Coordinates of C-alpha atoms and ligand atoms in Angstrom, one line a residue:
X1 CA -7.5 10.7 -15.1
X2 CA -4.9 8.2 -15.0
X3 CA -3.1 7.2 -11.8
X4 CA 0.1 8.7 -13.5
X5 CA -1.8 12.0 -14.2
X6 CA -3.0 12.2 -11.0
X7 CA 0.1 11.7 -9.7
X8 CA 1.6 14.1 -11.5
X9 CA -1.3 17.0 -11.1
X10 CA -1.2 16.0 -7.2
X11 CA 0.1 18.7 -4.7
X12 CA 0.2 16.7 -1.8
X13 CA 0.0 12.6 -1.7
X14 CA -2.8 10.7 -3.0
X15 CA -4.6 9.0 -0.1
X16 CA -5.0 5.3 -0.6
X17 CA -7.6 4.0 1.9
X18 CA -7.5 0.1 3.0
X19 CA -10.2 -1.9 2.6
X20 CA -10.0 -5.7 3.4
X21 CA -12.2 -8.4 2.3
X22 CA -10.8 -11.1 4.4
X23 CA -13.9 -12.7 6.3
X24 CA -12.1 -12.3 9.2
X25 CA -12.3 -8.5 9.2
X26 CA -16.1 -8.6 9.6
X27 CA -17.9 -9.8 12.8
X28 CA -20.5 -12.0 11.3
X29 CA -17.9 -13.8 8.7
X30 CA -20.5 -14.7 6.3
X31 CA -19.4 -14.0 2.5
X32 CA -22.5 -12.2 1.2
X33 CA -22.2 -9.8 4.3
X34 CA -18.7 -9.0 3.7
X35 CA -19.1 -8.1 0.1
X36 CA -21.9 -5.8 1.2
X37 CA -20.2 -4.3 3.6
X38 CA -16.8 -4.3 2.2
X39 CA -19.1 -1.7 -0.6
X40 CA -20.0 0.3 2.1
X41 CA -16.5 0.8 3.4
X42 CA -15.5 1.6 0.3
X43 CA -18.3 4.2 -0.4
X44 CA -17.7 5.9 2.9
X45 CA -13.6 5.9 2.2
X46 CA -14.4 7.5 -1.2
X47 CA -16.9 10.3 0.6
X48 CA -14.6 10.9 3.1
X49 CA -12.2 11.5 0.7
X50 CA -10.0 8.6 -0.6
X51 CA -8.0 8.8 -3.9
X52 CA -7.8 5.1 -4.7
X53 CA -9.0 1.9 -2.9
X54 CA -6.6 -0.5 -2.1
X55 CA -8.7 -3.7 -2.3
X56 CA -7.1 -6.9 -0.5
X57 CA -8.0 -10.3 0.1
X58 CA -4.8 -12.1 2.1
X59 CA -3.8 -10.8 5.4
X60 CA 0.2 -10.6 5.6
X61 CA 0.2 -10.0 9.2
X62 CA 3.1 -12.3 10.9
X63 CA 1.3 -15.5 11.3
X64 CA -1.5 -14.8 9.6
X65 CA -2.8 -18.4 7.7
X66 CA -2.3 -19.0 3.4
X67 CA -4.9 -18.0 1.7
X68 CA -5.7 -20.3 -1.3
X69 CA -5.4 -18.1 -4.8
X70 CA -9.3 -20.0 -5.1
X71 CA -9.9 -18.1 -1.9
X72 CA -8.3 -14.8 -3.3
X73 CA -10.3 -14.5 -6.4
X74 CA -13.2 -15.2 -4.7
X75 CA -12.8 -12.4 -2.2
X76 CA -11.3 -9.7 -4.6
X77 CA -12.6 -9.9 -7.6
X78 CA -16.8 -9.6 -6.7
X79 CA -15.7 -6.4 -4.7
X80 CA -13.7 -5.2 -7.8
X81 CA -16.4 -5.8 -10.1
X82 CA -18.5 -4.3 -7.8
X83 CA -15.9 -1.3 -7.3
X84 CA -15.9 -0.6 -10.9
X85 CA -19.7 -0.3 -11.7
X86 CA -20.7 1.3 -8.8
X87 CA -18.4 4.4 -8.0
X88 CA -16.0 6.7 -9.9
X89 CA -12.7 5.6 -8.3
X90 CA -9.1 4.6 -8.8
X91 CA -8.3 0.9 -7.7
X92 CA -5.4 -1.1 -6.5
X93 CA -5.5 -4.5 -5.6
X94 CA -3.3 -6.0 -2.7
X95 CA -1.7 -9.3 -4.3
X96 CA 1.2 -11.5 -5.1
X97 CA -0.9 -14.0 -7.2
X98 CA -0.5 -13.9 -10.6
X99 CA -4.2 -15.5 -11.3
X100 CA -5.4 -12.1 -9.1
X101 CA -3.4 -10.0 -11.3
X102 CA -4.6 -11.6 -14.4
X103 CA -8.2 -11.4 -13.2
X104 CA -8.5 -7.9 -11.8
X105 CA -6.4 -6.3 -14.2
X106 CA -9.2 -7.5 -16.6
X107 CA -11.6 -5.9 -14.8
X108 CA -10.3 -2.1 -14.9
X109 CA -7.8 -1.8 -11.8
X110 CA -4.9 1.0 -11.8
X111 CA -2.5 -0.4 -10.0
X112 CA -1.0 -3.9 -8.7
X113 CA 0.4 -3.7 -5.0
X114 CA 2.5 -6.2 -4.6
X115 CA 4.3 -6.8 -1.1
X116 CA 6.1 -9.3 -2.4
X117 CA 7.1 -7.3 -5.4
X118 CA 6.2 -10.0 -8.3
X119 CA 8.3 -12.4 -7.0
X120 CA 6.3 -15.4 -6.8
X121 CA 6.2 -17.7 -10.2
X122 CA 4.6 -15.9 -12.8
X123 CA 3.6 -12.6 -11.1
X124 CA 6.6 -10.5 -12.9
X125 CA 5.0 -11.7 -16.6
X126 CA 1.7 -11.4 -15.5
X127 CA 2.0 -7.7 -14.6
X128 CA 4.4 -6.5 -17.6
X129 CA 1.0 -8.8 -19.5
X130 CA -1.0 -6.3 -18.3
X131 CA 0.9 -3.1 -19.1
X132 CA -0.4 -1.8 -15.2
X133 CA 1.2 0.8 -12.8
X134 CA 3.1 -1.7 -10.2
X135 CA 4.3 -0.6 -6.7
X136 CA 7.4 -2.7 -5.6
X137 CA 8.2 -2.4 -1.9
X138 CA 11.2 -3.9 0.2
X139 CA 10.2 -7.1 2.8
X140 CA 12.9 -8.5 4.6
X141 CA 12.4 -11.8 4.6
X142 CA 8.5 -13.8 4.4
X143 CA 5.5 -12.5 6.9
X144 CA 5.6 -15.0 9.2
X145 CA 9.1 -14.8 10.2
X146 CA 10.1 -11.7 8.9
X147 CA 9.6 -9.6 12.4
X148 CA 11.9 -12.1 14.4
X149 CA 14.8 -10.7 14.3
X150 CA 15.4 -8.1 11.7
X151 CA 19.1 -6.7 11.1
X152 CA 20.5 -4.3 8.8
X153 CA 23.9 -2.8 8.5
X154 CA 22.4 0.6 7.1
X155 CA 18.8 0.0 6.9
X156 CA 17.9 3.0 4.6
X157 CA 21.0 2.3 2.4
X158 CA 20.0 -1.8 1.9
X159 CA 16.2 -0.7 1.7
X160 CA 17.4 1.6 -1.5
X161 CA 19.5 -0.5 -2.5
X162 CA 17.5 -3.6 -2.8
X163 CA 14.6 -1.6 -4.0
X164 CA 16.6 -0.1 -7.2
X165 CA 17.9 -3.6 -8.1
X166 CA 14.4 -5.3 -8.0
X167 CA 13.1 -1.7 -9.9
X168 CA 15.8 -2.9 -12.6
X169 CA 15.0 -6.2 -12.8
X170 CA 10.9 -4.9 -13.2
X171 CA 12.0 -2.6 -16.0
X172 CA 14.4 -5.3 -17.2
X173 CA 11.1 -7.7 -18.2
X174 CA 9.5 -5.0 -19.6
X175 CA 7.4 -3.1 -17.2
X176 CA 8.1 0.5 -18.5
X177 CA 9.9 2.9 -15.6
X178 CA 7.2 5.1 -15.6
X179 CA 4.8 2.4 -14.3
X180 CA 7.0 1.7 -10.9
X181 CA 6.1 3.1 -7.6
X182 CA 8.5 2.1 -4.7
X183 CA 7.7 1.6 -1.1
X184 CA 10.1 1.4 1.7
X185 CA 8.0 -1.6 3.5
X186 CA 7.4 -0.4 7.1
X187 CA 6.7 -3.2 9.3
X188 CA 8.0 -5.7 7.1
X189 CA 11.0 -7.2 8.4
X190 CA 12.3 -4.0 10.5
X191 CA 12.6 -3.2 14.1
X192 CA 10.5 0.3 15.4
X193 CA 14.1 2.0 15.1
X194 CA 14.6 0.6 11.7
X195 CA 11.6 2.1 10.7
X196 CA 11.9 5.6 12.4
X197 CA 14.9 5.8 10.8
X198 CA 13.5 4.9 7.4
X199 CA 10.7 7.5 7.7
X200 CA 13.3 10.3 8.6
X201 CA 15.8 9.2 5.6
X202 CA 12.5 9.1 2.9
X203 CA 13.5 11.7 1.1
X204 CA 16.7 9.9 0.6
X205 CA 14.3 7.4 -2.0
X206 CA 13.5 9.9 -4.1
X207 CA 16.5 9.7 -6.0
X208 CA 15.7 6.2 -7.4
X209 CA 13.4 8.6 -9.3
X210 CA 10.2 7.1 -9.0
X211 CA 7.1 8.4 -7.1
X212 CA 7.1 7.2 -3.4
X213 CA 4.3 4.8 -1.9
X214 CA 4.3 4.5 2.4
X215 CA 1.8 2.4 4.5
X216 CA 2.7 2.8 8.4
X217 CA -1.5 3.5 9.3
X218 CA -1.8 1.9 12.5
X219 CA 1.0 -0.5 12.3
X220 CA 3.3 -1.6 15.2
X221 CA 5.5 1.0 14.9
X222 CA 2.8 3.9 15.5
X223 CA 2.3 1.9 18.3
X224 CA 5.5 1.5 19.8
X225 CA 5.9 5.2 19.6
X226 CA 2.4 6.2 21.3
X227 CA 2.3 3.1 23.9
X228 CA -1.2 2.8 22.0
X229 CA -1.9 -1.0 22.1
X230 CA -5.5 -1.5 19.8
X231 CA -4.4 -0.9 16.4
X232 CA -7.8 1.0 15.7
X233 CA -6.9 3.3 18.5
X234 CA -3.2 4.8 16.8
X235 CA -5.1 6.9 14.4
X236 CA -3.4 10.1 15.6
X237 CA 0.0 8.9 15.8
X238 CA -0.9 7.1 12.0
X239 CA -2.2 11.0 10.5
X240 CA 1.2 12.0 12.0
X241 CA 3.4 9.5 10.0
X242 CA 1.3 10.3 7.1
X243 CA 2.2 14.0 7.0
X244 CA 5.7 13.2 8.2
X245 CA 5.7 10.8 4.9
X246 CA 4.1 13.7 2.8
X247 CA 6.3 16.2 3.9
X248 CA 9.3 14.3 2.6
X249 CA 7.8 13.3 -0.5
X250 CA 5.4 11.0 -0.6
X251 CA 2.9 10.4 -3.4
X252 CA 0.4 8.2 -1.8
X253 CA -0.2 7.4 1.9
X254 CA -2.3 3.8 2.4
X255 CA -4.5 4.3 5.4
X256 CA -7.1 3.1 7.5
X257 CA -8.4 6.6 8.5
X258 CA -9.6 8.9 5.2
X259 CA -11.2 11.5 6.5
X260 CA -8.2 11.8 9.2
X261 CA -5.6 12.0 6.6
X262 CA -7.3 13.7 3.8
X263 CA -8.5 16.7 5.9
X264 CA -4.1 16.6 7.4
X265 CA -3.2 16.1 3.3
X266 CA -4.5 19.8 3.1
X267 CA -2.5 21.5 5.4
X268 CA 0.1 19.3 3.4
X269 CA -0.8 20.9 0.4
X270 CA -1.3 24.8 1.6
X271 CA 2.4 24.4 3.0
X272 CA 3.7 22.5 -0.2
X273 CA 2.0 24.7 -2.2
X274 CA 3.1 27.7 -1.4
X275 CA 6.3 27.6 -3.7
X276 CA 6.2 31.4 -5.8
X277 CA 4.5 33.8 -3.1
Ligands
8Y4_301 C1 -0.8 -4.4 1.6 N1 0.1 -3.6 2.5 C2 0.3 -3.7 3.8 S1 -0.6 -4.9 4.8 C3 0.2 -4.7 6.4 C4 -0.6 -3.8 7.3 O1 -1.3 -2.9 6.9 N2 -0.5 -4.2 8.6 C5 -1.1 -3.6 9.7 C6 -2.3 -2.9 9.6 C7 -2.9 -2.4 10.7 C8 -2.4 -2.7 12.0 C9 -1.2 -3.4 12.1 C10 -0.6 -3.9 10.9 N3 1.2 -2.8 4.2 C11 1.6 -2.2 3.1 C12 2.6 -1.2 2.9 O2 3.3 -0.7 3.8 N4 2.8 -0.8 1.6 C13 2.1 -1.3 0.6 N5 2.4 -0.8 -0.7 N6 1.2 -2.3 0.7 C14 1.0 -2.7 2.0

């Protein structure tokens, strides 16, 4: 099935697990190595229970160095290919370049997740070019400033706000509205109580009218609220956002943990689906 039909067939979110290809996220760096075991990541995400993997190959932390679009392609697209032939398995790729979009979406990918929400040259007509599913999610600001000082005068209302306007502009150069998914961006350019307060207002995004993407696994924010320093280490406080997210309609949850979230998305879907008893 499609993305949109599984969307649509879905009783609780679609779990979306992470899996990077930056060198830098395995210990011995070398690139044969990483696209070995970027395949077993994926293949233990998909056992464990993973929807759709969400295949990346620049790091947006703040700070975190350019990656050259040569550098991209060269990370994402063997583990695409590789992806595609190997298991039976929705794909998204992480990317603001337009030469990654091109590539992948020639490949067989489902969906373009685009922090930046196709706003660098030539990323808006390279995904309406390839008639994809895009997700569009609010940054304040770029990565490596964006968490310096972040103000709002109604973080939930701008967040909407802006997303609708760029979701108009999207449908504007001819992506069709069913293929936009909108995500409110947590981490990106908010404080911890700009977040919280976006995750308890979600619902309030559903009346853009288009299905709902959230990524808080292991970020700051999880951390903040847990005093849980190593990243790796927030993955009950992460399971807890993702439910918190599903319970207020969410339609995919990105996460590091899959087997975490996908054994907490059905408790989400016993309680969600109990609508006509
Ligand atoms: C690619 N991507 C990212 S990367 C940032 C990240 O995971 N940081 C992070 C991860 C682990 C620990 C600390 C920080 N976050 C989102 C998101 O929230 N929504 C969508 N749609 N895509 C996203």
């Amino acid at each position: 099935m499609s993305l949109l039909q599984r969307l649509s067939a879905a009783q609780s979110p679609l779990v979306m697990g992470i899996l990077n290809t930056t060198p830098d996220s395995f210990s011995d760096g070398g690139r044969h190595n990483s696209f070995d075991a970027a395949l077993r990541h994926a293949e233990r995400m998909l056992a464990e229970g993973a929807h759709i993997i969400d295949v990346g190959g620049e790091s947006t932390r703040p700070g975190a160095p350019d990656v050259s679009v040569a550098e991209e392609l060269d990370r994402v697209v063997p583990v695409v290919e590789g992806l595609r032939s190997r298991f039976d398995t929705l794909i998204s790729v992480d990317t603001s370049a337009p030469e990654v979009m091109v590539a992948t979406a020639s490949l067989g990918i489902d969906l373009i997740n685009d922090v930046r929400s196709l706003t660098r040259p030539g990323a808006l007509a390279a995904a309406v070019a390839s008639g994809l599913p895009v997700c569009i999610m609010h940054m304040q600001g770029e990565p490596r400033s964006m968490q310096q000082n972040p103000e709002y005068q109604d973080v939930v209302a701008e967040v909407a706000q802006w997303l609708k306007i760029r979701a108009d502009e999207c449908m504007a150069a001819g992506i069709k509205r069913e293929h936009l998914l909108i995500d409110p961006g947590f981490g990106f350019g908010k404080t911890a109580a700009h977040n919280y307060r976006l995750l308890n207002e979600l619902a309030s995004l559903q009346k853009l009218g288009m299905p709902l993407l959230t990524g808080l696994s292991r970020k700051r924010m999880i951390g903040d609220a847990t005093g849980i320093g190593v990243a790796a280490d927030r993955v009950n406080g992460s399971v807890a956002g993702a439910v918190i997210c599903a319970m207020k309609g969410a339609a995919i949850v990105r996460v590091h943990d899959v087997r975490e979230t996908a054994e907490a998305m059905k408790v989400v879907a016993a309680t969600l689906g109990e609508q006509h008893v």
